[in-house]
């Protein structure tokens, strides 16, 4: 996005409004041609094993639904359609033939995308299948609150150049959310990201499913370990940077996933979810090296990719919010 000038550059507003324009407005960060993969690495980009695991999850949902004539797969915040394409490629032929795939993204449809994938700006209504949101909720813009010198939680206002100041006290539904999910002690400087808009966005996405499973995958936190100063940050060209709402960088914050969960939903770390779907990171037996060296090298590379997807302190720490809709929890033991 072209930086503003004059009054626009010096306008004070909440982080929710500022980030929404910087990310999704005309010329915003997520409308760039290079897409998210040009700036940061997600599980989708780390290995095709991730798409394979999601394909196996879709097959479990298919079985729980009784193998419907049409099986929907909805890829929220689809980037350039990498996950949707990978899932279709990994499905058994019989399941793929019944699968209707949707990629939900505000950017335009990329050239060369599999013709079987329908490109939408919002999730379709009345689907039956799997809605999968990988690193979507962290980019749903939120307000930020900070405790002032008197111990009052106030909204943080920001200008396009990243300068901040405190605004009005948090009130209404935002104040009730803060008290319920992220209560701030009276110590000046403590901060929180107000996740109400994410709760609402997730509930709206889940509501599009008639039956099936909704899954949100993101880096997040729960009530027993909220970060005292928040997590708002930026990413540009593969590196973390200061969050500046001028369209030059991604703006993200970890997700209070426990607040997003609807009745019947549960949280588990990515390492557990992927292992339940067959991604273990186990090294191949050395005997394979002598009997089939090519297969051994291939299996060793796969083990390395699986280890990255499930690593503690890395992608394995991502949270999976699993929300069944009218079916059993197909990821339960």
mmCIF file of C-alpha atoms in Angstrom:
data_model
loop_
_atom_site.group_PDB
_atom_site.id
_atom_site.type_symbol
_atom_site.label_atom_id
_atom_site.label_comp_id
_atom_site.label_asym_id
_atom_site.label_seq_id
_atom_site.Cartn_x
_atom_site.Cartn_y
_atom_site.Cartn_z
ATOM 1 C CA UNK A 1 0.000 0.000 0.000
ATOM 2 C CA UNK A 2 1.320 3.424 -0.885
ATOM 3 C CA UNK A 3 2.044 5.258 2.389
ATOM 4 C CA UNK A 4 -0.372 8.000 3.227
ATOM 5 C CA UNK A 5 0.485 11.654 3.255
ATOM 6 C CA UNK A 6 -0.632 14.665 5.209
ATOM 7 C CA UNK A 7 -3.644 14.070 7.439
ATOM 8 C CA UNK A 8 -3.783 10.343 6.596
ATOM 9 C CA UNK A 9 -0.257 9.718 7.843
ATOM 10 C CA UNK A 10 -0.963 11.458 11.150
ATOM 11 C CA UNK A 11 -4.428 9.984 11.787
ATOM 12 C CA UNK A 12 -4.775 8.188 15.121
ATOM 13 C CA UNK A 13 -6.952 5.086 15.110
ATOM 14 C CA UNK A 14 -7.260 1.688 16.764
ATOM 15 C CA UNK A 15 -5.039 -1.178 15.690
ATOM 16 C CA UNK A 16 -8.023 -3.100 14.327
ATOM 17 C CA UNK A 17 -8.887 -0.464 11.748
ATOM 18 C CA UNK A 18 -5.263 0.349 10.939
ATOM 19 C CA UNK A 19 -4.267 -3.299 10.428
ATOM 20 C CA UNK A 20 -7.373 -4.092 8.381
ATOM 21 C CA UNK A 21 -6.521 -1.390 5.859
ATOM 22 C CA UNK A 22 -2.802 -2.187 5.828
ATOM 23 C CA UNK A 23 -3.417 -5.896 5.227
ATOM 24 C CA UNK A 24 -6.591 -6.026 3.162
ATOM 25 C CA UNK A 25 -7.241 -2.552 1.770
ATOM 26 C CA UNK A 26 -6.493 -1.556 -1.835
ATOM 27 C CA UNK A 27 -2.827 -2.361 -2.387
ATOM 28 C CA UNK A 28 -2.617 -3.981 1.073
ATOM 29 C CA UNK A 29 -0.057 -6.557 2.094
ATOM 30 C CA UNK A 30 -2.244 -9.582 1.368
ATOM 31 C CA UNK A 31 -3.129 -8.326 -2.090
ATOM 32 C CA UNK A 32 0.486 -8.423 -3.242
ATOM 33 C CA UNK A 33 1.373 -10.674 -6.140
ATOM 34 C CA UNK A 34 3.996 -12.695 -4.242
ATOM 35 C CA UNK A 35 1.499 -13.800 -1.598
ATOM 36 C CA UNK A 36 2.286 -14.859 1.979
ATOM 37 C CA UNK A 37 4.919 -17.392 0.859
ATOM 38 C CA UNK A 38 7.063 -14.479 -0.277
ATOM 39 C CA UNK A 39 7.448 -13.292 3.316
ATOM 40 C CA UNK A 40 7.086 -16.181 5.756
ATOM 41 C CA UNK A 41 7.042 -19.968 5.914
ATOM 42 C CA UNK A 42 3.966 -21.848 7.099
ATOM 43 C CA UNK A 43 3.404 -25.569 7.612
ATOM 44 C CA UNK A 44 1.889 -25.683 4.114
ATOM 45 C CA UNK A 45 5.129 -24.401 2.601
ATOM 46 C CA UNK A 46 7.379 -26.490 4.861
ATOM 47 C CA UNK A 47 6.352 -29.858 3.451
ATOM 48 C CA UNK A 48 3.790 -31.626 1.286
ATOM 49 C CA UNK A 49 3.364 -33.943 4.284
ATOM 50 C CA UNK A 50 1.103 -31.288 5.785
ATOM 51 C CA UNK A 51 -1.308 -31.351 2.838
ATOM 52 C CA UNK A 52 -1.188 -35.154 2.955
ATOM 53 C CA UNK A 53 -2.190 -35.106 6.617
ATOM 54 C CA UNK A 54 -5.073 -32.719 5.894
ATOM 55 C CA UNK A 55 -6.164 -35.015 3.063
ATOM 56 C CA UNK A 56 -6.251 -37.940 5.499
ATOM 57 C CA UNK A 57 -8.271 -35.815 7.909
ATOM 58 C CA UNK A 58 -10.718 -35.036 5.100
ATOM 59 C CA UNK A 59 -11.026 -38.782 4.449
ATOM 60 C CA UNK A 60 -11.868 -39.352 8.126
ATOM 61 C CA UNK A 61 -14.522 -36.640 7.899
ATOM 62 C CA UNK A 62 -15.832 -38.296 4.732
ATOM 63 C CA UNK A 63 -16.243 -41.593 6.563
ATOM 64 C CA UNK A 64 -17.957 -39.914 9.529
ATOM 65 C CA UNK A 65 -20.383 -38.255 7.106
ATOM 66 C CA UNK A 66 -21.194 -41.572 5.426
ATOM 67 C CA UNK A 67 -19.353 -40.759 2.185
ATOM 68 C CA UNK A 68 -21.699 -38.106 0.785
ATOM 69 C CA UNK A 69 -22.125 -37.583 -2.956
ATOM 70 C CA UNK A 70 -20.399 -34.210 -2.589
ATOM 71 C CA UNK A 71 -17.633 -33.664 -0.031
ATOM 72 C CA UNK A 72 -16.606 -30.050 0.576
ATOM 73 C CA UNK A 73 -13.114 -28.854 1.443
ATOM 74 C CA UNK A 74 -12.852 -25.169 2.366
ATOM 75 C CA UNK A 75 -9.347 -23.685 2.654
ATOM 76 C CA UNK A 76 -9.605 -20.447 4.639
ATOM 77 C CA UNK A 77 -6.923 -17.765 4.044
ATOM 78 C CA UNK A 78 -5.725 -19.860 1.146
ATOM 79 C CA UNK A 79 -2.725 -17.744 0.149
ATOM 80 C CA UNK A 80 -2.199 -18.822 -3.436
ATOM 81 C CA UNK A 81 -4.128 -22.083 -3.123
ATOM 82 C CA UNK A 82 -1.155 -24.227 -2.142
ATOM 83 C CA UNK A 83 -2.984 -26.261 0.503
ATOM 84 C CA UNK A 84 -6.144 -26.825 -1.532
ATOM 85 C CA UNK A 85 -4.083 -28.031 -4.473
ATOM 86 C CA UNK A 86 -1.956 -30.281 -2.268
ATOM 87 C CA UNK A 87 -4.994 -31.842 -0.606
ATOM 88 C CA UNK A 88 -6.642 -32.640 -3.949
ATOM 89 C CA UNK A 89 -3.411 -34.226 -5.164
ATOM 90 C CA UNK A 90 -3.104 -36.373 -2.028
ATOM 91 C CA UNK A 91 -6.675 -37.683 -1.923
ATOM 92 C CA UNK A 92 -7.556 -41.172 -3.122
ATOM 93 C CA UNK A 93 -9.066 -40.950 -6.600
ATOM 94 C CA UNK A 94 -12.544 -41.994 -5.460
ATOM 95 C CA UNK A 95 -12.630 -39.304 -2.756
ATOM 96 C CA UNK A 96 -11.110 -36.635 -5.018
ATOM 97 C CA UNK A 97 -13.838 -37.292 -7.583
ATOM 98 C CA UNK A 98 -16.478 -36.337 -5.000
ATOM 99 C CA UNK A 99 -14.584 -33.423 -3.480
ATOM 100 C CA UNK A 100 -15.595 -29.832 -4.152
ATOM 101 C CA UNK A 101 -12.673 -27.581 -3.152
ATOM 102 C CA UNK A 102 -12.900 -23.904 -2.259
ATOM 103 C CA UNK A 103 -10.031 -21.488 -1.666
ATOM 104 C CA UNK A 104 -11.088 -18.458 0.386
ATOM 105 C CA UNK A 105 -8.817 -15.441 -0.050
ATOM 106 C CA UNK A 106 -9.206 -11.695 -0.643
ATOM 107 C CA UNK A 107 -6.474 -11.594 -3.316
ATOM 108 C CA UNK A 108 -7.273 -12.460 -6.918
ATOM 109 C CA UNK A 109 -7.165 -16.002 -8.240
ATOM 110 C CA UNK A 110 -3.589 -16.966 -9.138
ATOM 111 C CA UNK A 111 -2.754 -18.076 -12.657
ATOM 112 C CA UNK A 112 -2.394 -21.796 -13.179
ATOM 113 C CA UNK A 113 -4.441 -22.859 -10.161
ATOM 114 C CA UNK A 114 -6.094 -26.277 -10.439
ATOM 115 C CA UNK A 115 -9.393 -25.733 -12.264
ATOM 116 C CA UNK A 116 -11.185 -27.886 -9.686
ATOM 117 C CA UNK A 117 -10.634 -25.230 -7.007
ATOM 118 C CA UNK A 118 -13.278 -22.514 -6.749
ATOM 119 C CA UNK A 119 -11.826 -19.147 -5.667
ATOM 120 C CA UNK A 120 -13.978 -17.124 -3.260
ATOM 121 C CA UNK A 121 -13.684 -14.025 -1.075
ATOM 122 C CA UNK A 122 -15.732 -15.591 1.742
ATOM 123 C CA UNK A 123 -16.577 -19.163 2.730
ATOM 124 C CA UNK A 124 -19.581 -20.722 0.991
ATOM 125 C CA UNK A 125 -22.711 -21.402 3.019
ATOM 126 C CA UNK A 126 -24.193 -24.828 3.658
ATOM 127 C CA UNK A 127 -21.104 -26.984 3.163
ATOM 128 C CA UNK A 128 -20.620 -30.588 4.241
ATOM 129 C CA UNK A 129 -17.051 -31.620 4.880
ATOM 130 C CA UNK A 130 -13.917 -29.963 6.264
ATOM 131 C CA UNK A 131 -13.270 -26.267 6.781
ATOM 132 C CA UNK A 132 -9.552 -25.759 7.440
ATOM 133 C CA UNK A 133 -8.068 -22.417 8.509
ATOM 134 C CA UNK A 134 -4.275 -22.512 8.617
ATOM 135 C CA UNK A 135 -2.833 -19.281 10.046
ATOM 136 C CA UNK A 136 -5.956 -17.273 9.364
ATOM 137 C CA UNK A 137 -7.086 -16.067 12.789
ATOM 138 C CA UNK A 138 -3.741 -14.440 13.638
ATOM 139 C CA UNK A 139 -4.378 -12.068 10.735
ATOM 140 C CA UNK A 140 -7.916 -11.159 11.767
ATOM 141 C CA UNK A 141 -7.240 -7.615 13.041
ATOM 142 C CA UNK A 142 -7.861 -6.904 16.716
ATOM 143 C CA UNK A 143 -7.788 -3.941 19.043
ATOM 144 C CA UNK A 144 -4.872 -3.652 21.455
ATOM 145 C CA UNK A 145 -5.221 -2.540 25.073
ATOM 146 C CA UNK A 146 -2.574 -1.201 27.458
ATOM 147 C CA UNK A 147 -2.718 -0.350 31.152
ATOM 148 C CA UNK A 148 -2.073 3.336 31.830
ATOM 149 C CA UNK A 149 -0.337 4.938 34.834
ATOM 150 C CA UNK A 150 -3.612 4.922 36.803
ATOM 151 C CA UNK A 151 -4.156 1.187 36.249
ATOM 152 C CA UNK A 152 -6.865 1.582 33.592
ATOM 153 C CA UNK A 153 -6.864 -0.534 30.431
ATOM 154 C CA UNK A 154 -7.068 1.799 27.433
ATOM 155 C CA UNK A 155 -7.207 1.213 23.692
ATOM 156 C CA UNK A 156 -3.890 1.688 21.919
ATOM 157 C CA UNK A 157 -4.107 4.091 18.986
ATOM 158 C CA UNK A 158 -1.599 4.013 16.137
ATOM 159 C CA UNK A 159 -0.586 6.123 13.169
ATOM 160 C CA UNK A 160 0.498 4.831 9.782
ATOM 161 C CA UNK A 161 4.144 5.301 10.723
ATOM 162 C CA UNK A 162 3.733 2.991 13.740
ATOM 163 C CA UNK A 163 3.664 5.702 16.432
ATOM 164 C CA UNK A 164 1.339 4.834 19.314
ATOM 165 C CA UNK A 165 -0.566 6.602 22.083
ATOM 166 C CA UNK A 166 -3.322 5.596 24.484
ATOM 167 C CA UNK A 167 -6.945 6.358 23.733
ATOM 168 C CA UNK A 168 -10.208 5.833 25.596
ATOM 169 C CA UNK A 169 -10.708 3.176 28.266
ATOM 170 C CA UNK A 170 -11.765 -0.228 26.978
ATOM 171 C CA UNK A 171 -15.533 -0.549 27.402
ATOM 172 C CA UNK A 172 -18.591 -2.535 26.361
ATOM 173 C CA UNK A 173 -18.186 -6.004 24.843
ATOM 174 C CA UNK A 174 -14.424 -5.503 24.507
ATOM 175 C CA UNK A 175 -14.121 -4.820 28.243
ATOM 176 C CA UNK A 176 -16.205 -7.888 29.053
ATOM 177 C CA UNK A 177 -14.024 -10.007 26.758
ATOM 178 C CA UNK A 178 -10.885 -8.634 28.424
ATOM 179 C CA UNK A 179 -12.188 -9.405 31.896
ATOM 180 C CA UNK A 180 -13.241 -12.930 30.902
ATOM 181 C CA UNK A 181 -10.297 -14.018 28.779
ATOM 182 C CA UNK A 182 -7.286 -11.767 29.408
ATOM 183 C CA UNK A 183 -7.660 -9.801 32.673
ATOM 184 C CA UNK A 184 -4.888 -7.236 33.050
ATOM 185 C CA UNK A 185 -3.468 -6.390 36.433
ATOM 186 C CA UNK A 186 -3.111 -2.697 37.226
ATOM 187 C CA UNK A 187 0.579 -2.573 36.337
ATOM 188 C CA UNK A 188 1.293 0.191 33.785
ATOM 189 C CA UNK A 189 2.515 -1.065 30.411
ATOM 190 C CA UNK A 190 0.822 -4.478 30.458
ATOM 191 C CA UNK A 191 -0.861 -5.167 27.128
ATOM 192 C CA UNK A 192 -3.426 -7.498 25.596
ATOM 193 C CA UNK A 193 -4.849 -8.147 22.162
ATOM 194 C CA UNK A 194 -8.643 -8.090 22.355
ATOM 195 C CA UNK A 195 -9.695 -11.262 20.561
ATOM 196 C CA UNK A 196 -13.429 -10.632 20.318
ATOM 197 C CA UNK A 197 -13.297 -10.058 16.553
ATOM 198 C CA UNK A 198 -11.495 -13.388 16.123
ATOM 199 C CA UNK A 199 -14.080 -15.210 18.224
ATOM 200 C CA UNK A 200 -16.790 -13.750 16.014
ATOM 201 C CA UNK A 201 -14.918 -14.530 12.790
ATOM 202 C CA UNK A 202 -14.395 -18.148 13.819
ATOM 203 C CA UNK A 203 -18.016 -18.584 14.892
ATOM 204 C CA UNK A 204 -19.160 -17.179 11.538
ATOM 205 C CA UNK A 205 -16.872 -19.551 9.615
ATOM 206 C CA UNK A 206 -18.039 -22.585 11.610
ATOM 207 C CA UNK A 207 -21.658 -21.559 11.010
ATOM 208 C CA UNK A 208 -21.180 -22.076 7.251
ATOM 209 C CA UNK A 209 -20.808 -25.835 7.876
ATOM 210 C CA UNK A 210 -24.012 -27.868 7.872
ATOM 211 C CA UNK A 211 -22.089 -30.964 8.982
ATOM 212 C CA UNK A 212 -18.444 -31.813 9.204
ATOM 213 C CA UNK A 213 -15.366 -30.514 10.959
ATOM 214 C CA UNK A 214 -13.838 -27.054 11.301
ATOM 215 C CA UNK A 215 -10.155 -26.732 12.238
ATOM 216 C CA UNK A 216 -8.181 -23.574 13.013
ATOM 217 C CA UNK A 217 -4.399 -23.907 13.157
ATOM 218 C CA UNK A 218 -2.426 -21.024 14.599
ATOM 219 C CA UNK A 219 0.230 -19.969 17.042
ATOM 220 C CA UNK A 220 -1.629 -19.026 20.167
ATOM 221 C CA UNK A 221 -1.956 -19.082 23.924
ATOM 222 C CA UNK A 222 -4.453 -20.009 26.605
ATOM 223 C CA UNK A 223 -5.643 -18.376 29.817
ATOM 224 C CA UNK A 224 -2.987 -20.038 31.954
ATOM 225 C CA UNK A 225 -0.139 -18.459 29.966
ATOM 226 C CA UNK A 226 -1.113 -15.143 28.406
ATOM 227 C CA UNK A 227 1.910 -13.061 27.320
ATOM 228 C CA UNK A 228 2.089 -10.022 29.642
ATOM 229 C CA UNK A 229 2.946 -7.513 26.925
ATOM 230 C CA UNK A 230 1.006 -9.001 24.015
ATOM 231 C CA UNK A 231 2.420 -10.455 20.818
ATOM 232 C CA UNK A 232 1.687 -7.876 18.112
ATOM 233 C CA UNK A 233 4.470 -7.984 15.542
ATOM 234 C CA UNK A 234 5.282 -7.749 11.836
ATOM 235 C CA UNK A 235 6.970 -9.908 9.210
ATOM 236 C CA UNK A 236 8.702 -8.820 6.034
ATOM 237 C CA UNK A 237 10.924 -10.802 3.647
ATOM 238 C CA UNK A 238 11.177 -13.744 6.023
ATOM 239 C CA UNK A 239 12.169 -11.715 9.081
ATOM 240 C CA UNK A 240 10.291 -10.471 12.098
ATOM 241 C CA UNK A 241 10.004 -6.693 12.219
ATOM 242 C CA UNK A 242 8.115 -3.948 14.012
ATOM 243 C CA UNK A 243 4.420 -3.890 13.181
ATOM 244 C CA UNK A 244 3.826 -0.764 11.098
ATOM 245 C CA UNK A 245 0.380 -0.358 9.488
ATOM 246 C CA UNK A 246 1.532 1.104 6.186
ATOM 247 C CA UNK A 247 1.075 -1.999 4.007
ATOM 248 C CA UNK A 248 4.792 -2.826 3.956
ATOM 249 C CA UNK A 249 4.637 -5.872 6.256
ATOM 250 C CA UNK A 250 2.435 -8.575 7.654
ATOM 251 C CA UNK A 251 0.778 -7.630 10.957
ATOM 252 C CA UNK A 252 0.016 -10.532 13.239
ATOM 253 C CA UNK A 253 -0.637 -11.450 16.851
ATOM 254 C CA UNK A 254 -0.939 -14.806 18.566
ATOM 255 C CA UNK A 255 -4.478 -16.119 19.017
ATOM 256 C CA UNK A 256 -6.362 -16.705 22.276
ATOM 257 C CA UNK A 257 -7.570 -20.031 20.911
ATOM 258 C CA UNK A 258 -9.408 -21.017 24.074
ATOM 259 C CA UNK A 259 -11.594 -17.931 23.706
ATOM 260 C CA UNK A 260 -12.419 -18.855 20.100
ATOM 261 C CA UNK A 261 -13.520 -22.400 20.943
ATOM 262 C CA UNK A 262 -17.242 -23.087 20.643
ATOM 263 C CA UNK A 263 -19.078 -25.753 22.685
ATOM 264 C CA UNK A 264 -17.689 -29.170 21.770
ATOM 265 C CA UNK A 265 -14.411 -27.787 20.474
ATOM 266 C CA UNK A 266 -11.027 -28.768 21.858
ATOM 267 C CA UNK A 267 -7.407 -27.702 21.584
ATOM 268 C CA UNK A 268 -4.346 -29.820 20.950
ATOM 269 C CA UNK A 269 -0.801 -29.074 19.778
ATOM 270 C CA UNK A 270 0.067 -29.602 16.133
ATOM 271 C CA UNK A 271 2.552 -32.357 16.987
ATOM 272 C CA UNK A 272 -0.257 -34.453 18.484
ATOM 273 C CA UNK A 273 -2.684 -33.731 15.660
ATOM 274 C CA UNK A 274 -0.177 -34.605 12.937
ATOM 275 C CA UNK A 275 0.994 -37.743 14.690
ATOM 276 C CA UNK A 276 -2.629 -38.866 14.896
ATOM 277 C CA UNK A 277 -2.721 -38.363 11.128
ATOM 278 C CA UNK A 278 0.421 -40.387 10.481
ATOM 279 C CA UNK A 279 3.139 -37.706 10.460
ATOM 280 C CA UNK A 280 5.644 -39.042 12.989
ATOM 281 C CA UNK A 281 9.141 -37.962 11.968
ATOM 282 C CA UNK A 282 10.460 -41.475 12.587
ATOM 283 C CA UNK A 283 13.708 -42.225 10.748
ATOM 284 C CA UNK A 284 13.630 -45.089 8.238
ATOM 285 C CA UNK A 285 15.453 -48.315 9.191
ATOM 286 C CA UNK A 286 19.108 -48.391 8.188
ATOM 287 C CA UNK A 287 18.552 -51.719 6.470
ATOM 288 C CA UNK A 288 16.577 -49.844 3.802
ATOM 289 C CA UNK A 289 19.760 -47.987 2.832
ATOM 290 C CA UNK A 290 21.318 -51.208 1.557
ATOM 291 C CA UNK A 291 18.204 -52.752 0.011
ATOM 292 C CA UNK A 292 16.779 -49.611 -1.635
ATOM 293 C CA UNK A 293 19.079 -46.565 -1.313
ATOM 294 C CA UNK A 294 16.738 -44.287 -3.292
ATOM 295 C CA UNK A 295 13.777 -45.119 -1.074
ATOM 296 C CA UNK A 296 15.958 -44.615 2.004
ATOM 297 C CA UNK A 297 17.012 -41.119 0.930
ATOM 298 C CA UNK A 298 13.411 -40.250 0.132
ATOM 299 C CA UNK A 299 12.189 -41.587 3.487
ATOM 300 C CA UNK A 300 14.983 -39.765 5.326
ATOM 301 C CA UNK A 301 13.995 -36.467 3.694
ATOM 302 C CA UNK A 302 10.381 -37.096 4.664
ATOM 303 C CA UNK A 303 11.403 -37.787 8.253
ATOM 304 C CA UNK A 304 13.237 -34.468 8.366
ATOM 305 C CA UNK A 305 10.206 -32.612 7.052
ATOM 306 C CA UNK A 306 7.942 -34.394 9.538
ATOM 307 C CA UNK A 307 10.304 -33.484 12.353
ATOM 308 C CA UNK A 308 10.051 -29.807 11.367
ATOM 309 C CA UNK A 309 6.258 -29.928 11.319
ATOM 310 C CA UNK A 310 6.118 -31.519 14.785
ATOM 311 C CA UNK A 311 9.117 -29.876 16.485
ATOM 312 C CA UNK A 312 8.781 -28.500 19.999
ATOM 313 C CA UNK A 313 9.618 -24.808 20.010
ATOM 314 C CA UNK A 314 8.613 -24.572 16.355
ATOM 315 C CA UNK A 315 5.708 -25.597 14.133
ATOM 316 C CA UNK A 316 4.809 -28.451 16.469
ATOM 317 C CA UNK A 317 3.737 -25.897 19.081
ATOM 318 C CA UNK A 318 0.992 -24.478 16.875
ATOM 319 C CA UNK A 319 -2.449 -25.011 18.319
ATOM 320 C CA UNK A 320 -5.206 -26.920 16.539
ATOM 321 C CA UNK A 321 -8.736 -25.873 17.464
ATOM 322 C CA UNK A 322 -10.914 -28.810 16.406
ATOM 323 C CA UNK A 323 -14.644 -28.100 16.135
ATOM 324 C CA UNK A 324 -16.970 -30.972 15.098
ATOM 325 C CA UNK A 325 -20.330 -30.017 13.613
ATOM 326 C CA UNK A 326 -22.835 -32.849 13.729
ATOM 327 C CA UNK A 327 -20.188 -35.598 13.625
ATOM 328 C CA UNK A 328 -17.852 -37.205 16.194
ATOM 329 C CA UNK A 329 -14.374 -35.783 16.815
ATOM 330 C CA UNK A 330 -12.428 -37.752 14.197
ATOM 331 C CA UNK A 331 -9.088 -36.745 15.755
ATOM 332 C CA UNK A 332 -9.907 -38.203 19.174
ATOM 333 C CA UNK A 333 -8.145 -41.335 20.391
#
